[in-house]
Coordinates of C-alpha atoms and ligand atoms in Angstrom, one line a residue:
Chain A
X1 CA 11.0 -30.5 -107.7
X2 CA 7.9 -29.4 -105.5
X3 CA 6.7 -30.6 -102.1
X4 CA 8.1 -34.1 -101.7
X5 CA 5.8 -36.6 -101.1
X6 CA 7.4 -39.6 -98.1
X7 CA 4.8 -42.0 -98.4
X8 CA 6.0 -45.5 -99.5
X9 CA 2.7 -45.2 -101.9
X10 CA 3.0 -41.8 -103.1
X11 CA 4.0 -39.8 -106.1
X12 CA 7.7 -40.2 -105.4
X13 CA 8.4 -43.8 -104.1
X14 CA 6.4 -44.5 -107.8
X15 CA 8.4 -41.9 -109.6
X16 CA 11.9 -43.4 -108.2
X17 CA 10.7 -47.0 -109.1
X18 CA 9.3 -45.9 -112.9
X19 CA 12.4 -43.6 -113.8
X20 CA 14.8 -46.8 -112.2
X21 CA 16.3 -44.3 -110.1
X22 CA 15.4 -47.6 -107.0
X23 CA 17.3 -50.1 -109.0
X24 CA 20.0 -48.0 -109.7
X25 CA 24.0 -48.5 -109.8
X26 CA 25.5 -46.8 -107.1
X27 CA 28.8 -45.0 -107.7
X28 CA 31.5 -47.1 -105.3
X29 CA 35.5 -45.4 -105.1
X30 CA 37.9 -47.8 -106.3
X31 CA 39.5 -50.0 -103.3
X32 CA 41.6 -53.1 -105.1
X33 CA 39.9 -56.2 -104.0
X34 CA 43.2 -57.1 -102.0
X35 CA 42.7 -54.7 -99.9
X36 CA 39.3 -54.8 -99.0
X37 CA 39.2 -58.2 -98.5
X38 CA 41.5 -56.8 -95.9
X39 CA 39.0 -54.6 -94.6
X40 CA 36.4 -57.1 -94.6
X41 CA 38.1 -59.1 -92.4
X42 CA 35.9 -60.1 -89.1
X43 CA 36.9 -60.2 -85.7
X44 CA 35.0 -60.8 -82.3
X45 CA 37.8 -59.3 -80.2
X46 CA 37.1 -55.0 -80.5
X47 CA 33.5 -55.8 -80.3
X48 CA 33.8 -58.0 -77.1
X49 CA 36.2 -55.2 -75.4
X50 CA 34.0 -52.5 -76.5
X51 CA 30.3 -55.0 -75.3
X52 CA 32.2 -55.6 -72.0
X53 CA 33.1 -52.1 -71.5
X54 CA 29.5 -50.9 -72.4
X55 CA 27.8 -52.9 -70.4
X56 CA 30.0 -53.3 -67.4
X57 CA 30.2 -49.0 -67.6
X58 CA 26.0 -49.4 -67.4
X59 CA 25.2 -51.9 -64.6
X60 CA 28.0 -49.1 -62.6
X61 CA 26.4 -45.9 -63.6
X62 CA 22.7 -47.7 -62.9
X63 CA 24.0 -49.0 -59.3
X64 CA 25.3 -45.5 -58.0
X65 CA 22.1 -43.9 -59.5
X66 CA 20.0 -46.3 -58.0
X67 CA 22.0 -46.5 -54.7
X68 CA 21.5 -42.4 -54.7
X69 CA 18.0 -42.0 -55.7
X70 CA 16.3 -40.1 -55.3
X71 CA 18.9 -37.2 -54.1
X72 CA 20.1 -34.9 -57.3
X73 CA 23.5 -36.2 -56.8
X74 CA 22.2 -39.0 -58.7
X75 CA 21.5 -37.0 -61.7
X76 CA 25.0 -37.4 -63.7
X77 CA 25.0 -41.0 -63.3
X78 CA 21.9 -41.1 -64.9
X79 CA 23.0 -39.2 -67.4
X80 CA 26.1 -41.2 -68.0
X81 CA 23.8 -44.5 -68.4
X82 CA 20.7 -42.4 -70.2
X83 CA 23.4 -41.8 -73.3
X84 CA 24.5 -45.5 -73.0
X85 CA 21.1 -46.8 -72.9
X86 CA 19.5 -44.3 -75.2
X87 CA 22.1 -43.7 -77.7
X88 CA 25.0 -46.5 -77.7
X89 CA 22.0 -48.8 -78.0
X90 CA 21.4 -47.4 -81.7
X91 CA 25.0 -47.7 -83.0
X92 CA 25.0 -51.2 -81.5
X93 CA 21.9 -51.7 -83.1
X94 CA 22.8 -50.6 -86.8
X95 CA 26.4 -53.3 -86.3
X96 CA 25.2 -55.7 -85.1
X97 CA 22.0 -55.7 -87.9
X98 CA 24.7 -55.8 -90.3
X99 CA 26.3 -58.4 -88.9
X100 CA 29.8 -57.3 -89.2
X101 CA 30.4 -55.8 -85.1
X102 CA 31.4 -59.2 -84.5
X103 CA 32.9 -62.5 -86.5
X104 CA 30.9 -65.0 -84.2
X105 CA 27.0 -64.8 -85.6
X106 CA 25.3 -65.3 -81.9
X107 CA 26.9 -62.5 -80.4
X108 CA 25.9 -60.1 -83.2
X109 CA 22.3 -61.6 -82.6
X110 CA 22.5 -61.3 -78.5
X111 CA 23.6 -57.7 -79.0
X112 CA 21.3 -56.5 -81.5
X113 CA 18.3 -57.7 -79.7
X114 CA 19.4 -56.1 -76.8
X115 CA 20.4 -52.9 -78.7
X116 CA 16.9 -53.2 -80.4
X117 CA 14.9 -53.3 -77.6
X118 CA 16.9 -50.3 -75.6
X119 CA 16.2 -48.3 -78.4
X120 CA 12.6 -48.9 -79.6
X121 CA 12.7 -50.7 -82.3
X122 CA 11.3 -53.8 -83.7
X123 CA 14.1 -55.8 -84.4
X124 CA 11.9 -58.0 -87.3
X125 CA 11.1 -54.1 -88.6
X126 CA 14.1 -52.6 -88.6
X127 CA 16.3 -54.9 -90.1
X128 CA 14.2 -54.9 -93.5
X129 CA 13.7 -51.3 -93.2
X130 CA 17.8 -50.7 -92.6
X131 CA 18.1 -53.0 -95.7
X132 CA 16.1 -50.4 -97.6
X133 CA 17.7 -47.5 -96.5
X134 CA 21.4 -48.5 -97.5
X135 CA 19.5 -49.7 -101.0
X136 CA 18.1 -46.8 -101.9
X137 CA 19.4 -43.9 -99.2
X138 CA 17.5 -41.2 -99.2
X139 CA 15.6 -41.9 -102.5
X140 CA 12.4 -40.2 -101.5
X141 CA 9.4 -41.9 -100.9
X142 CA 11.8 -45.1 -100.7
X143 CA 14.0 -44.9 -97.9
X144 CA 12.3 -45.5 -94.6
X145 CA 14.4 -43.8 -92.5
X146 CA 15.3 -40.1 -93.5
X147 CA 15.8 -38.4 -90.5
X148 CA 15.2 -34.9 -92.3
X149 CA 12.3 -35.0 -94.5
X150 CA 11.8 -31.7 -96.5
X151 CA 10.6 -29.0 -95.7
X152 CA 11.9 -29.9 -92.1
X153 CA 9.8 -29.3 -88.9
X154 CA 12.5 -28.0 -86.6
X155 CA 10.3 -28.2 -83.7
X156 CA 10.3 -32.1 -84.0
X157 CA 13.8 -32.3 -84.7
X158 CA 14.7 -30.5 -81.5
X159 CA 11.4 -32.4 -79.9
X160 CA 13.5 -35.4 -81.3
X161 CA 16.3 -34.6 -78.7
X162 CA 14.7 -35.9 -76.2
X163 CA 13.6 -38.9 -78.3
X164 CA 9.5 -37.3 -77.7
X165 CA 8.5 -38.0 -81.5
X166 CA 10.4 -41.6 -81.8
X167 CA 8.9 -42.9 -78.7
X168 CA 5.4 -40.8 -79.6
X169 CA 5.5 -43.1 -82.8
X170 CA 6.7 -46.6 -81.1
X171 CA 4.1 -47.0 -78.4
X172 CA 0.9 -47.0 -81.1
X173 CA 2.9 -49.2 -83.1
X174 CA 4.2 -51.6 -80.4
X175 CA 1.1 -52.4 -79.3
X176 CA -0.2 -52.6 -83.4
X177 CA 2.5 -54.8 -84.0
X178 CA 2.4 -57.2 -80.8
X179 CA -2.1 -57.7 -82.1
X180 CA -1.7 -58.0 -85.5
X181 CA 2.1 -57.8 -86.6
X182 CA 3.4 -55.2 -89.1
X183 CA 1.8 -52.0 -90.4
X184 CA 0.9 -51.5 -93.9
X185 CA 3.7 -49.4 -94.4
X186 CA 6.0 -51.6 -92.7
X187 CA 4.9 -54.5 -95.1
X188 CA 6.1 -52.7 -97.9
X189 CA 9.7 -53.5 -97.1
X190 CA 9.3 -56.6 -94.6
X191 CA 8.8 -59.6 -96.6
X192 CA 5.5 -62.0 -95.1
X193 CA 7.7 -64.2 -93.9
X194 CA 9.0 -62.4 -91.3
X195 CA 5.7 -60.8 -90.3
X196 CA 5.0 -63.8 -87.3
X197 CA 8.9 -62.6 -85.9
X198 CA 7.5 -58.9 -86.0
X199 CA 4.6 -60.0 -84.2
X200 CA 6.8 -61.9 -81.8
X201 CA 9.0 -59.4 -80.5
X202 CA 7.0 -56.6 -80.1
X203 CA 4.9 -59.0 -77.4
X204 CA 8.2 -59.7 -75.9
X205 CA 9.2 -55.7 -75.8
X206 CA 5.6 -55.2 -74.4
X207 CA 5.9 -57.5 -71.5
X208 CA 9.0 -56.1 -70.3
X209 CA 7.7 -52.7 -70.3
X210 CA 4.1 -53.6 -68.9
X211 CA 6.6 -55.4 -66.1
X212 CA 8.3 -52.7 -65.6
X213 CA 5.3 -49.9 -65.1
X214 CA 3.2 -52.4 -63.0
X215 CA 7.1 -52.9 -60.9
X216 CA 7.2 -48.7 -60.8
X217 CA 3.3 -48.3 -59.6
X218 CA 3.8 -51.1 -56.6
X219 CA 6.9 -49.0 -55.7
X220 CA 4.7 -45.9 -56.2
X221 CA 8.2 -44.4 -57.8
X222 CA 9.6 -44.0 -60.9
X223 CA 13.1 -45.8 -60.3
X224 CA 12.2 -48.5 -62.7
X225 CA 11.4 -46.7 -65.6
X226 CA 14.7 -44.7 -65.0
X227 CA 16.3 -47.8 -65.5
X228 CA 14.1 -49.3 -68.8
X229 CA 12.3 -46.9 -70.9
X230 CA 13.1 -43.6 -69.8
X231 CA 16.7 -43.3 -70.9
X232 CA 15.8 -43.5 -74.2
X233 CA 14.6 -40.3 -73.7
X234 CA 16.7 -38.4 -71.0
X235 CA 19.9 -40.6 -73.5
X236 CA 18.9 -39.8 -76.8
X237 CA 20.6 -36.5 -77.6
X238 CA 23.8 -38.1 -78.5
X239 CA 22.5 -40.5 -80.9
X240 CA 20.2 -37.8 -82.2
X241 CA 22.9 -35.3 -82.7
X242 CA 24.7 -38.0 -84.4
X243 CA 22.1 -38.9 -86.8
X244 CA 21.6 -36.1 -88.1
X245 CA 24.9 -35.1 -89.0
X246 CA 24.7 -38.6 -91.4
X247 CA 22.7 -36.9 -94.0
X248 CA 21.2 -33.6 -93.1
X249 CA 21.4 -31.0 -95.4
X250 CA 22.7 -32.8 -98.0
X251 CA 21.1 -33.8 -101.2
X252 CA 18.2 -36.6 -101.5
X253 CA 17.6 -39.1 -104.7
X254 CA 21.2 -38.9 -106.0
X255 CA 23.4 -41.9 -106.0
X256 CA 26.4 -41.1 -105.4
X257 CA 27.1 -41.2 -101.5
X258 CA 29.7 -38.7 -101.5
X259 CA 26.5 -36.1 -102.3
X260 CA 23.6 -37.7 -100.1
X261 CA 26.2 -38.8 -96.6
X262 CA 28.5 -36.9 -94.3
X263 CA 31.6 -38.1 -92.9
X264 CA 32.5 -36.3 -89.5
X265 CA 35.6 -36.8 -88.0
X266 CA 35.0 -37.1 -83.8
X267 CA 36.0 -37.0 -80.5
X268 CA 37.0 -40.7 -79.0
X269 CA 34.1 -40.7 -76.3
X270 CA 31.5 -39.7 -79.2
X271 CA 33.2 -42.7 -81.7
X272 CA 32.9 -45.2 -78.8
X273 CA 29.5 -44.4 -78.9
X274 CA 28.9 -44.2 -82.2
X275 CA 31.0 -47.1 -82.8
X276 CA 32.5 -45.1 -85.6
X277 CA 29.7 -44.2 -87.5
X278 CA 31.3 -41.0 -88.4
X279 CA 32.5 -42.6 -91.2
X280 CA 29.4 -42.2 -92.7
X281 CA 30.1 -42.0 -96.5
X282 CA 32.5 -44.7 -96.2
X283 CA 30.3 -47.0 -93.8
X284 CA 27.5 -46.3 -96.9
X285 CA 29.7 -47.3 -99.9
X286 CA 31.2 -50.2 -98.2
X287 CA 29.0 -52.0 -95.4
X288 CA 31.0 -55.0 -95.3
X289 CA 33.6 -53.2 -93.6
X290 CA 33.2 -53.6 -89.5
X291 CA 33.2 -50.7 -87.6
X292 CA 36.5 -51.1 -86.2
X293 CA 38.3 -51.0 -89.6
X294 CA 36.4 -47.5 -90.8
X295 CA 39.1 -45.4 -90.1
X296 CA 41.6 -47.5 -92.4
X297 CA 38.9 -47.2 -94.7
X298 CA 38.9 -43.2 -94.5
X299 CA 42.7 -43.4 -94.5
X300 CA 42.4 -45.5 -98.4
X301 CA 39.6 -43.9 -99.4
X302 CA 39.8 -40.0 -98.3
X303 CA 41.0 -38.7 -101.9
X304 CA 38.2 -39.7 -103.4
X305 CA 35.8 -37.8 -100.7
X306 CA 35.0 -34.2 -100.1
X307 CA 36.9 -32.9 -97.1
X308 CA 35.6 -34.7 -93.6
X309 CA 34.1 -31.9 -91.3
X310 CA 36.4 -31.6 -88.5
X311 CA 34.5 -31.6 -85.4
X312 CA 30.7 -32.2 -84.5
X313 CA 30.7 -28.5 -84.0
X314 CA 31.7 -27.9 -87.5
X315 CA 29.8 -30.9 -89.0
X316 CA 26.4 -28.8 -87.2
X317 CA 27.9 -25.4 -88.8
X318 CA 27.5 -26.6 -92.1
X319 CA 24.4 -28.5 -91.5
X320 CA 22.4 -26.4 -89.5
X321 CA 21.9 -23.1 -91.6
X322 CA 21.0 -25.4 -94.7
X323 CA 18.0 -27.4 -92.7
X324 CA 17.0 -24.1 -91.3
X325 CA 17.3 -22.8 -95.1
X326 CA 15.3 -26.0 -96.5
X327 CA 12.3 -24.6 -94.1
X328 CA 11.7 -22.3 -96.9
X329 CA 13.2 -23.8 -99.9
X330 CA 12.9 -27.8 -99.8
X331 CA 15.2 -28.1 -102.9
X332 CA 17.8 -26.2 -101.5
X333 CA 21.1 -29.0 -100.3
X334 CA 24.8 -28.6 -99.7
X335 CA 27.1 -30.2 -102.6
X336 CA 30.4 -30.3 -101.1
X337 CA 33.3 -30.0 -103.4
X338 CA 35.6 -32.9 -104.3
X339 CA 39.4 -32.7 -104.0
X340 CA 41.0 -32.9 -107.4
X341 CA 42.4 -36.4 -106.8
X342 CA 38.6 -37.9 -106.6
X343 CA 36.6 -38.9 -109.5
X344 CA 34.0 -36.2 -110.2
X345 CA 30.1 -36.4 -109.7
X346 CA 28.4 -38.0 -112.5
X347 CA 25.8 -35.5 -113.2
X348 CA 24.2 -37.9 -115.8
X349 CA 23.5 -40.4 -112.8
X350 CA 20.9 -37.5 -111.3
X351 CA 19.0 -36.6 -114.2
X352 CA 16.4 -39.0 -114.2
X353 CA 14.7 -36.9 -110.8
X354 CA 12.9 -34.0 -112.2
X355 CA 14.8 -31.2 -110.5
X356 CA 17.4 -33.0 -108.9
X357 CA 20.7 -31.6 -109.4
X358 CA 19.4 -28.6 -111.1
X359 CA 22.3 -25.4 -110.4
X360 CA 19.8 -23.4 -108.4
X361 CA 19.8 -25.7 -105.8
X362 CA 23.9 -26.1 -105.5
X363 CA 25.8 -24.6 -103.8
Chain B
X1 CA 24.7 -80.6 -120.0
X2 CA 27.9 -79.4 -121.3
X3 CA 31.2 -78.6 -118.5
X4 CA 32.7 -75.3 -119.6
X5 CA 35.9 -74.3 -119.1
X6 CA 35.5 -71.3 -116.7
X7 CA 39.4 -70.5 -115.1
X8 CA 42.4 -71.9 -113.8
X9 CA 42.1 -73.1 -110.0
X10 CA 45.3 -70.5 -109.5
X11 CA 42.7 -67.4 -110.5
X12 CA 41.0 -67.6 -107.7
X13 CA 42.5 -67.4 -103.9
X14 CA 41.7 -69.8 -101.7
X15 CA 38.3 -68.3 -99.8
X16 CA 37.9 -66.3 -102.1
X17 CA 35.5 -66.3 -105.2
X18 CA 35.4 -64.6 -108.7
X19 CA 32.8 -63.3 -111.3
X20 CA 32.7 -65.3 -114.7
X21 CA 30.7 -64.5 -117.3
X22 CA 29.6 -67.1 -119.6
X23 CA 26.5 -67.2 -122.7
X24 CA 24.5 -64.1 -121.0
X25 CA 24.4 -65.2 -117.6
X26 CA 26.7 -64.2 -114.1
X27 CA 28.0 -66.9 -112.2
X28 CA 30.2 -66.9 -108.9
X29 CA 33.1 -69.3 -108.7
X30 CA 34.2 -70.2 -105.1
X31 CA 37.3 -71.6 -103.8
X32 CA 37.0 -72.8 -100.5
X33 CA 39.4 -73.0 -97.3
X34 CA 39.9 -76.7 -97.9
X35 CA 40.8 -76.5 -101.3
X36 CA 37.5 -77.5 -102.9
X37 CA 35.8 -75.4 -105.4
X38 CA 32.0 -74.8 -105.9
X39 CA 30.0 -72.0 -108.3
X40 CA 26.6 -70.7 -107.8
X41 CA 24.6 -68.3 -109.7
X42 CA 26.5 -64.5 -110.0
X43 CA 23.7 -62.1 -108.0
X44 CA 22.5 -62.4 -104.9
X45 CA 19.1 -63.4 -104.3
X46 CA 17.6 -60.2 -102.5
X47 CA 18.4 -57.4 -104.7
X48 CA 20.7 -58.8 -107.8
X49 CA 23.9 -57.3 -106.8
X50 CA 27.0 -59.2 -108.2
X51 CA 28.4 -61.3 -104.9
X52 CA 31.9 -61.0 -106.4
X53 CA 32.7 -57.9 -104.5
X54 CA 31.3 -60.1 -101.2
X55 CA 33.2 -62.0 -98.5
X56 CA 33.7 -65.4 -98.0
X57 CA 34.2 -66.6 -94.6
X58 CA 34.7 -70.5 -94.3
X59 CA 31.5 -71.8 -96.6
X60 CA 29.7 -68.0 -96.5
X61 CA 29.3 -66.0 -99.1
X62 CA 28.3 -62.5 -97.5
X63 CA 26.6 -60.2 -100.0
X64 CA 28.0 -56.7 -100.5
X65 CA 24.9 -54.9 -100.2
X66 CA 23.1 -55.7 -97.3
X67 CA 25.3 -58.6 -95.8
X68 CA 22.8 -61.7 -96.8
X69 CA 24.6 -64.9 -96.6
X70 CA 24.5 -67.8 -98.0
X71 CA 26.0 -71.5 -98.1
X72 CA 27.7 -71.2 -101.6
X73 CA 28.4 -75.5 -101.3
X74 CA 24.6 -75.9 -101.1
X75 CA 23.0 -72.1 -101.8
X76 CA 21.1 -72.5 -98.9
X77 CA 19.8 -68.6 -97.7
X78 CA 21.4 -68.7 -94.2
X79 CA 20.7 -65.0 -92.8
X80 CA 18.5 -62.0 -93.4
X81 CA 17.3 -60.1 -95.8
X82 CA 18.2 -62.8 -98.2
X83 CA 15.4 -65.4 -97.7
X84 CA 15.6 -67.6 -101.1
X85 CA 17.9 -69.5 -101.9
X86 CA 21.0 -69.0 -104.2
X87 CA 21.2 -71.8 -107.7
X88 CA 24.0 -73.6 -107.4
X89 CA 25.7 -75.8 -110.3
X90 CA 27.9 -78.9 -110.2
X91 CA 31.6 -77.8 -110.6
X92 CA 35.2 -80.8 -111.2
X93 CA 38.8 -79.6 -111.6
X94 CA 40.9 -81.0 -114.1
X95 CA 44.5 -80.6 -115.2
X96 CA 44.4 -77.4 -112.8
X97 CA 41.4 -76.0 -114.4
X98 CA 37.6 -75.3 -113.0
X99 CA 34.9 -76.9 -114.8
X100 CA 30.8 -75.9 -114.4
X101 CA 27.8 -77.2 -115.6
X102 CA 25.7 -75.3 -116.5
X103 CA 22.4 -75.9 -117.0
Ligands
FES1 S1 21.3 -57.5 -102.3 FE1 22.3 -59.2 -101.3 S2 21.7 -59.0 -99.3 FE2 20.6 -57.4 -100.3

């Protein structure tokens, strides 16, 4: 297919709209509606337990780091909070944008402006832009939040570790956003009415982090912006790690999530903070279903899946070699095999990309 | 404008809704938790996705797509990204079946 063009005005993003490959039918697995309903069902209760436990487990981990800074024994508390503030913040974030972490709508709000502003992001933005990406994931040129864009630049994805590109990126368009509201780019998935709430928040998010550098320089220390700001960075490697795992390596303007999404089965301290994202091909085809019902999901839906990787190590052993191998050959993506109970890839969905799907790219 | 026979009030669960079909167009039918039932136009406002496969929670309808909802009794837009609002059309029950209006 050639180099890929991201921009939301370029060759692709008009290509995907012309060929209707944007309007597109997605392929969904069978679930009677019984049973989703089911699924669907909300509940305030896990989300409470698991908000009380976050929080409660980040005023602690702040109040021994604070109460041992500035010795080193302070370090793994930071640590502890860093991944909390840096990287819970962005599972909280995506649940509570859907609206489905909780039953009760204020709680999902109170959460996911808290989660929004921990993580650098406009809330306004991101909700519109999160919209997008579930409507046409990974649809090139469409989707506003591909993690991996081809050819990938490994030195930003590792740069991205330590959240240097994300927070590179919010600070110009923080301060954009709090003088004149959203970017052009960002208008062409936020509708106008929205724009005064963009402009709104990111004056709010400015002020606290203004505060809190004017609150570091009187203390001449940087203890305050340990606290706000900073974790995103020194906390971002779980979330980061995370996200990539959803989609990398795997194929781009398909429509089938089973081929474009990765399910990665987890450890229980990586799933509280990931709030079960893991289940990422299931969390795609079905985002009505809260986060707390996933793995039912997975249990109803698994036979119509390829195989779940097994561990984050093994998820990153089949994901690493085929970014690394996209360096050189952008078409290049993983296409997992189905198990013989699942209903097979419909091909004549992904013929409408030039190049997508083509053999030489399988593997 | 003419009532049309769209289903029996036992085809549809209470909170709960249904897809019917009727001279082209999609509509969604709606029974509510207090027994009442109300029909709105079949595809959600934001993107056109059919809200049958959507959940209702008391007088929501949440959309399957992106989780817009709306007030199906009045089809007022009540939470992001849907922002307009959702047709609705006069529905009566009689001898156990739904009636709607459509315009
Ligand atoms: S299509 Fe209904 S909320 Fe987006």
């Amino acid at each position: 297919m050639g180099r890929r063009d991201y921009s939301p005005f370029g060759a692709d993003a008009r290509r995907a709209v012309e060929s209707g490959l944007a309007a597109a039918e997605w392929y969904h697995t069978d679930v009677p509606r019984k049973v989703m309903k089911d699924l669907m069902a909300r509940s305030d209760q896990p989300a409470i337990r698991d908000t009380i436990i976050l929080y409660a487990s980040m005023v602690l981990f702040a109040g021994i780091g604070i109460a041992l800074w500035p010795s080193w024994w302070s370090a793994p508390f930071w640590l502890a909070y860093g991944v909390l503030y840096g990287s819970a913040s962005d599972s909280r974030w995506h649940e509570c944008g859907h609206g489905t972490a909780f039953r009760t709508p204020w709680m999902n709000n109170a959460v996911y402006q808290i989660a929004s502003f921990m993580i650098m992001r406009n809330p306004a933005t991101w909700r519109w832009s999160h919209a997008r990406h579930h409507s046409e994931t990974y649809l090139v040129g469409r989707d506003p939040e591909i993690a991996v864009m081809r050819p990938p630049e490994l030195a930003k994805l590792i740069l991205n570790v330590f959240g240097v590109i994300d927070v590179i990126r919010f600070i110009p368009t923080l301060i954009r956003n709090a003088v004149s509201g959203p970017t052009p780019e960002e208008k062409t998935f936020v509708p106008e009415s929205e724009w005064g709430k963009v402009r709104r928040a990111a004056i709010v998010h400015l002020a606290i982090y203004v505060a809190t550098l004017a609150l570091a320089v009187w203390m001449q220390s940087i203890l305050p912006l340990m606290v706000i700001g900073l974790p995103r960075m020194y906390g971002a490697w779980h979330h980061i790690m995370t996200g990539l795992l959803q989609h990398g390596g795997l194929a781009d303007n398909v429509i089938d999530h089973r081929l474009n999404s990765r399910t990665v089965l987890m450890n229980p301290i990586s799933r509280f903070i990931y709030w079960n994202m893991n289940y990422h091909v299931e969390h795609h085809m079905f985002p009505m279903v809260p986060y707390h019902a996933l793995p039912r999901l997975h249990e109803i839906m698994k036979a119509d899946l390829p195989p779940p990787n097994r561990s984050i190590a093994e998820g990153f052993a089949e994901m690493w070699p085929a970014i690394r191998r996209q360096v050189l050959n952008e078409d290049y993506f993983i296409r997992r095999d189905l198990p013989p109970t699942a209903k097979p890839y419909r091909e004549d969905f992904h013929q409408q990309v030039p190049g997508m799907m083509r053999p030489a790219a399988a593997e | 404008m003419p009532w049309i026979d769209a289903c029996s009030t036992s085809d549809i669960d209470e909170e709960d809704l249904i897809r019917w079909d009727h001279a082209g167009k999609t509509f969604a039918i709606y029974h509510a938790p207090d027994g009442a039932f109300f029909a709105t136009a079949g595809l959600c406002t934001h993107e056109q996705v059919h809200l049958c496969d959507g959940l209702v929670m008391g007088t929501l309808i949440e959309c399957p797509k992106h989780n817009g909802q709306f007030d199906y009794r009045t089809g007022e837009a009540m939470r992001a990204p849907v922002c307009v609002n959702l047709k609705t059309f006069p529905v009566k029950v009689e001898g156990g079946r739904v009636f709607v209006e459509v315009a």
